[in-house]
Short mmCIF file of C-alpha atoms in Angstrom, two decimals:
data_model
loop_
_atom_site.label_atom_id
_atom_site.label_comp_id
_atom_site.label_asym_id
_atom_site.label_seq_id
_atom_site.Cartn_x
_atom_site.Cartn_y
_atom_site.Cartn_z
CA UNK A 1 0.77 -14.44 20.31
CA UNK A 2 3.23 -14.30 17.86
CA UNK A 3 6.70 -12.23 18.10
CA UNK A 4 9.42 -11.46 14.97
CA UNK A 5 7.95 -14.01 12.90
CA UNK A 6 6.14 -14.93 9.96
CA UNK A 7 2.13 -15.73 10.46
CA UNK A 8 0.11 -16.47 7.10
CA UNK A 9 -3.13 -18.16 6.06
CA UNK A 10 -4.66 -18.62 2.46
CA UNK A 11 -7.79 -17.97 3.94
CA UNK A 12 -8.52 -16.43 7.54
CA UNK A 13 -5.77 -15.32 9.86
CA UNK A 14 -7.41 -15.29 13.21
CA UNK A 15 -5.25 -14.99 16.93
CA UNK A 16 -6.82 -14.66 20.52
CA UNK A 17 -3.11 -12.19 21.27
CA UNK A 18 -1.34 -10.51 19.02
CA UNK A 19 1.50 -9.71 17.14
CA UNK A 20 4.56 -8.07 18.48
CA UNK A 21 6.72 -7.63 15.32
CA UNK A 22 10.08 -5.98 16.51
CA UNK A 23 10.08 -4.35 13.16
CA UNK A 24 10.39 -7.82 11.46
CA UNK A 25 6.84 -9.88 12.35
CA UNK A 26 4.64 -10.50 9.51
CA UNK A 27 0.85 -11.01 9.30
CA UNK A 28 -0.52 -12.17 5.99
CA UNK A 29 -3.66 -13.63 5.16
CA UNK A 30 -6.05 -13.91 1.87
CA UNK A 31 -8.74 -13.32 3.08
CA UNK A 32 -9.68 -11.46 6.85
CA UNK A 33 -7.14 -10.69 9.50
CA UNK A 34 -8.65 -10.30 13.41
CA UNK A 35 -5.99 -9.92 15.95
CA UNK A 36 -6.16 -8.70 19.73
CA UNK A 37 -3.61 -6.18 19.27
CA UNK A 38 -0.48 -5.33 16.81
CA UNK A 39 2.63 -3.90 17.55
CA UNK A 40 5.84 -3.05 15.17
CA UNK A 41 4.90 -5.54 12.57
CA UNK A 42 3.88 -5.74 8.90
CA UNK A 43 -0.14 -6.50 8.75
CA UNK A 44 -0.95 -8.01 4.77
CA UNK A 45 -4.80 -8.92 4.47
CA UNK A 46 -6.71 -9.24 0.97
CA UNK A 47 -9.80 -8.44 2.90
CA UNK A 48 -10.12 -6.60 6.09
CA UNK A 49 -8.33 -6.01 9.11
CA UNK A 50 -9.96 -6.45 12.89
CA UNK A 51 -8.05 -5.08 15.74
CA UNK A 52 -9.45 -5.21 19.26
CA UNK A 53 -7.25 -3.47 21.85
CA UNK A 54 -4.54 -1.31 19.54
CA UNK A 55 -2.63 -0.92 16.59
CA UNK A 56 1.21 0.64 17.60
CA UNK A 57 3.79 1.30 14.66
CA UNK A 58 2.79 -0.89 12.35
CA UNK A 59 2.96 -1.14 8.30
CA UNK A 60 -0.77 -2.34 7.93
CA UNK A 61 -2.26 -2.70 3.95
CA UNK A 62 -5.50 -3.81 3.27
CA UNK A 63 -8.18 -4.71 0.54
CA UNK A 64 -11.24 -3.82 2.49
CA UNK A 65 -11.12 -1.97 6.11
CA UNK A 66 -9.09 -1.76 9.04
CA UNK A 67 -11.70 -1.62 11.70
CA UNK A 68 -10.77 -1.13 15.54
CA UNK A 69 -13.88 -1.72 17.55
CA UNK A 70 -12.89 -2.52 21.02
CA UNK A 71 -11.17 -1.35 24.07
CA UNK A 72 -9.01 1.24 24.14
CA UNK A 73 -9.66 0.83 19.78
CA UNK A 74 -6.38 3.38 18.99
CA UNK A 75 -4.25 3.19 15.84
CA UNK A 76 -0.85 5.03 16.57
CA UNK A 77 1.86 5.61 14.81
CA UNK A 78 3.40 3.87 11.62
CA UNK A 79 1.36 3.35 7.93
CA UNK A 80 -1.89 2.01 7.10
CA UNK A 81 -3.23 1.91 3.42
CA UNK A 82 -6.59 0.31 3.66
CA UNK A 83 -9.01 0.57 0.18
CA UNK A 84 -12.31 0.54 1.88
CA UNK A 85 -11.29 3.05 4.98
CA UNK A 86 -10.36 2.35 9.01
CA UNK A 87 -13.31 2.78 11.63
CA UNK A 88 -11.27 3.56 14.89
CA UNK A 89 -12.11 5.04 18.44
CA UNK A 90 -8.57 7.29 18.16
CA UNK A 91 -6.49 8.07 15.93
CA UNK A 92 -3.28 8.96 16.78
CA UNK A 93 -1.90 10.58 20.23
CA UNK A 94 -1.80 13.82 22.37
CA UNK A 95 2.12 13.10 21.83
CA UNK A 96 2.31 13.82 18.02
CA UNK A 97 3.49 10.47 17.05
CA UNK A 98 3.01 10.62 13.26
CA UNK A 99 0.36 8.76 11.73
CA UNK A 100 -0.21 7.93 7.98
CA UNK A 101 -3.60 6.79 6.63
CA UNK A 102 -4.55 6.18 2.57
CA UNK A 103 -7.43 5.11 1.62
CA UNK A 104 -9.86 4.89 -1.21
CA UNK A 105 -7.32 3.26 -3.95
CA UNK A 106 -6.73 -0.83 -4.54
CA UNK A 107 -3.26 -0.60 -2.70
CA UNK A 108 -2.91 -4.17 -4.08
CA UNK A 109 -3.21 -3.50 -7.53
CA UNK A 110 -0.30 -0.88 -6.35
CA UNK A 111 1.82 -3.34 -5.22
CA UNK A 112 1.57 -4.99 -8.89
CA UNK A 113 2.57 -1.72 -10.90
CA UNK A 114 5.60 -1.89 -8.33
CA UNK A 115 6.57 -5.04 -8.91
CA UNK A 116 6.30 -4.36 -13.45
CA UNK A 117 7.70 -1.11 -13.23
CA UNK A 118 10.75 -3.07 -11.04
CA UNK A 119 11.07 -5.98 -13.18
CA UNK A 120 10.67 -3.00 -16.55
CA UNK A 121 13.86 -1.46 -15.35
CA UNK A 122 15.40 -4.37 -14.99
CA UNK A 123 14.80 -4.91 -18.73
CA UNK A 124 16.24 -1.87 -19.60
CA UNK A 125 19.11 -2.21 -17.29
CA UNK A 126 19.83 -5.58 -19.10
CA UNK A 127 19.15 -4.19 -22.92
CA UNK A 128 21.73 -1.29 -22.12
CA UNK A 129 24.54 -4.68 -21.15
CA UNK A 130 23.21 -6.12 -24.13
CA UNK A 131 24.25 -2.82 -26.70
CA UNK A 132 27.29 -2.41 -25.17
CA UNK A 133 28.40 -5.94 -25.45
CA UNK A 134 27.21 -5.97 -29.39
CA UNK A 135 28.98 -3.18 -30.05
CA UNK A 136 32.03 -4.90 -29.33
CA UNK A 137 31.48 -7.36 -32.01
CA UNK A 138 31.80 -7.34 -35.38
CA UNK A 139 28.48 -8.15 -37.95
CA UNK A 140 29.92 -11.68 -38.79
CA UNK A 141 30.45 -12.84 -35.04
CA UNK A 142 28.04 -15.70 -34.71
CA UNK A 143 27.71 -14.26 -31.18
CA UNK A 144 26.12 -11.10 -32.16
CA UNK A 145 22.82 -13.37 -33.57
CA UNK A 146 21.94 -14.54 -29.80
CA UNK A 147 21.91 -11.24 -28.53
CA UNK A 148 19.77 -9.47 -30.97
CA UNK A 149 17.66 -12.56 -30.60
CA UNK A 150 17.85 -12.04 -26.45
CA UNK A 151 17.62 -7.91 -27.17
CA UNK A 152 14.49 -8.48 -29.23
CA UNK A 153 12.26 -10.71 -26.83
CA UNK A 154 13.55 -8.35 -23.37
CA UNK A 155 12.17 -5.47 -25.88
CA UNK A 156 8.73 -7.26 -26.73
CA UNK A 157 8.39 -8.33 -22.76
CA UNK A 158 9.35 -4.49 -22.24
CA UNK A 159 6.70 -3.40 -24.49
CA UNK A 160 3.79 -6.26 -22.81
CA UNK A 161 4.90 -4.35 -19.12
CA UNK A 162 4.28 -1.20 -20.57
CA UNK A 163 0.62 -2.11 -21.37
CA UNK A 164 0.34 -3.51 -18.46
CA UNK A 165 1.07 -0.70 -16.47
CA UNK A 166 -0.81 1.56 -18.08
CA UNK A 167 -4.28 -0.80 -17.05
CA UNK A 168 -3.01 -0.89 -13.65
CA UNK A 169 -2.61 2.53 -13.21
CA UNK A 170 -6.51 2.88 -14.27
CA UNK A 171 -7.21 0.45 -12.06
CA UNK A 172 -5.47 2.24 -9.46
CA UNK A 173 -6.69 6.03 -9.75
CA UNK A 174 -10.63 4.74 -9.70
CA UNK A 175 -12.11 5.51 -6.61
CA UNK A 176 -13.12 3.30 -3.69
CA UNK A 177 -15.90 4.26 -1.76
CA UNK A 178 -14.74 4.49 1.50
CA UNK A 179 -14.03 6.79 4.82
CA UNK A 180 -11.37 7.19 8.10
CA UNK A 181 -14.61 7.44 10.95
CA UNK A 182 -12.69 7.90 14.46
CA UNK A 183 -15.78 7.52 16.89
CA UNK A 184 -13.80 9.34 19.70
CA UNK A 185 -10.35 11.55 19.18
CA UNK A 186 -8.35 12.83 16.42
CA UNK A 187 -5.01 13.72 17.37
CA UNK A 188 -2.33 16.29 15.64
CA UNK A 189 0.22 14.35 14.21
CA UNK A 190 -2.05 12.38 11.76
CA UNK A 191 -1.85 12.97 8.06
CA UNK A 192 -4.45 11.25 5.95
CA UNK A 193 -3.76 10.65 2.35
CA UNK A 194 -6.28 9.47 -0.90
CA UNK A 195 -5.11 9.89 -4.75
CA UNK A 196 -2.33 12.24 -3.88
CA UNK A 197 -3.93 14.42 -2.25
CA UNK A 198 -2.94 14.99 1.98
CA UNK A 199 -5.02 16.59 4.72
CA UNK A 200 -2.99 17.31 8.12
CA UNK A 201 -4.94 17.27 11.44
CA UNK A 202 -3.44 20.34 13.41
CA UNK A 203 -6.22 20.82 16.20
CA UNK A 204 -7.54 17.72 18.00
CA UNK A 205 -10.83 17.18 16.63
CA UNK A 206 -13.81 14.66 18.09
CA UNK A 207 -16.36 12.73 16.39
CA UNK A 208 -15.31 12.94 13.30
CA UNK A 209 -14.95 11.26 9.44
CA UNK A 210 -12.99 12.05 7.02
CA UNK A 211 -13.56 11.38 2.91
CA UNK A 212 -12.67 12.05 -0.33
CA UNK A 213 -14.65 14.04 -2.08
CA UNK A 214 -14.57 13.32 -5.73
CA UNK A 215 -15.60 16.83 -7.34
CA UNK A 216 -13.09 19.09 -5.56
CA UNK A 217 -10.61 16.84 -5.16
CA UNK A 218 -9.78 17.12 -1.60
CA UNK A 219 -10.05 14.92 1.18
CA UNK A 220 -12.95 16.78 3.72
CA UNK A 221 -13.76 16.45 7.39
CA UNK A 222 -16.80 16.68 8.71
CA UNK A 223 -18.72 15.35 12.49
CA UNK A 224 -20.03 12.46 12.49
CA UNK A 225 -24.47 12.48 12.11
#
């Protein structure tokens, strides 16, 4: 088991207990995560996440799938943003607790347009000290000549982000085949999520899977065969 603390593997992350994150625990791994159970803590896995028992207010993010196979197999409460889809036996509870699944985007290539369009504002925020400061100095100030030179490389790095971004963003807004299957409940209180587009579960529903459906638009529910 591991409590508010900081697990992580370049490859596989794999623990015979759990994490029990008091809003602080970390799980991070490369490749595949499999835990017994996860609780209040931040779940990181390049490729897919394996719960056994349950999943309870937790920030979960994955590459691939979170899949919940065993015993009692519920994901409550918190965020999960998996590409490929979760395969759970419930979803949520008869209590309401709010419950936030996205799927079918490459959440980690959303993490990188966060981290440019951070570090572009930052840029800006620095040109803006820059203009202000040259405009306190006169033309012959041999001071001025560093800062244009500092203004014009922030503005070329500025202008390399921008590009950048843009790819991502294409990267980010193609679709990933994928699918939320709950093999037993579906509770009110769960709000599923895919390209902007949300679909809130009002009735408890059984047997069910949920995907995006890339004509209309809209994420669609329908039993499972």
């Amino acid at each position: 088991n591991a409590g508010a603390s900081l697990v992580q593997s370049g490859g596989t992350l794999a623990m015979t207990g759990g994490v029990k994150g008091a809003s602080r625990g970390t799980a991070w791994a490369r490749q595949d995560i499999n835990l017994g159970f996860a609780e209040n803590a931040r779940i990181l896995a390049g490729q897919n996440i394996n719960i056994e028992k349950y999943c309870f207010q937790c920030m979960a993010k994955t590459g691939g799938q979170l899949i919940m196979k065993g015993s009692p197999g519920v994901l409550l409460g918190g965020s999960v943003r998996a590409s490929k889809g979760i395969e759970v036996y419930e979803l949520g509870s008869d209590k309401t607790i709010r419950t936030l699944v996205s799927f079918g985007q490459n959440y980690l290539v959303g993490d990188q347009i966060e981290v440019c369009e951070r570090e572009s504002a930052k840029i800006r925020e620095t040109v803006e000290k820059i203009n202000t400061e040259m405009e306190k100095l006169a033309n012959t100030d041999p001071r001025i000549h560093e800062l244009r030179r500092r203004k014009l490389e922030l503005l070329k790095r500025n202008d390399k982000l921008t590009v950048r971004v843009f790819t991502l963003k294409e990267q980010f807004e193609t679709h990933i085949i994928s699918h939320v299957r709950v093999d037993n409940t579906v509770y009110p209180g769960v709000v599923l999520e895919s390209h902007g587009r949300y679909y809130e579960v009002r009735k408890m529903q059984n047997h069910v899977i949920f995907s995006f459906d890339q004509r209309t638009g809209q994420i669609v529910c329908r039993p499972i065969d």
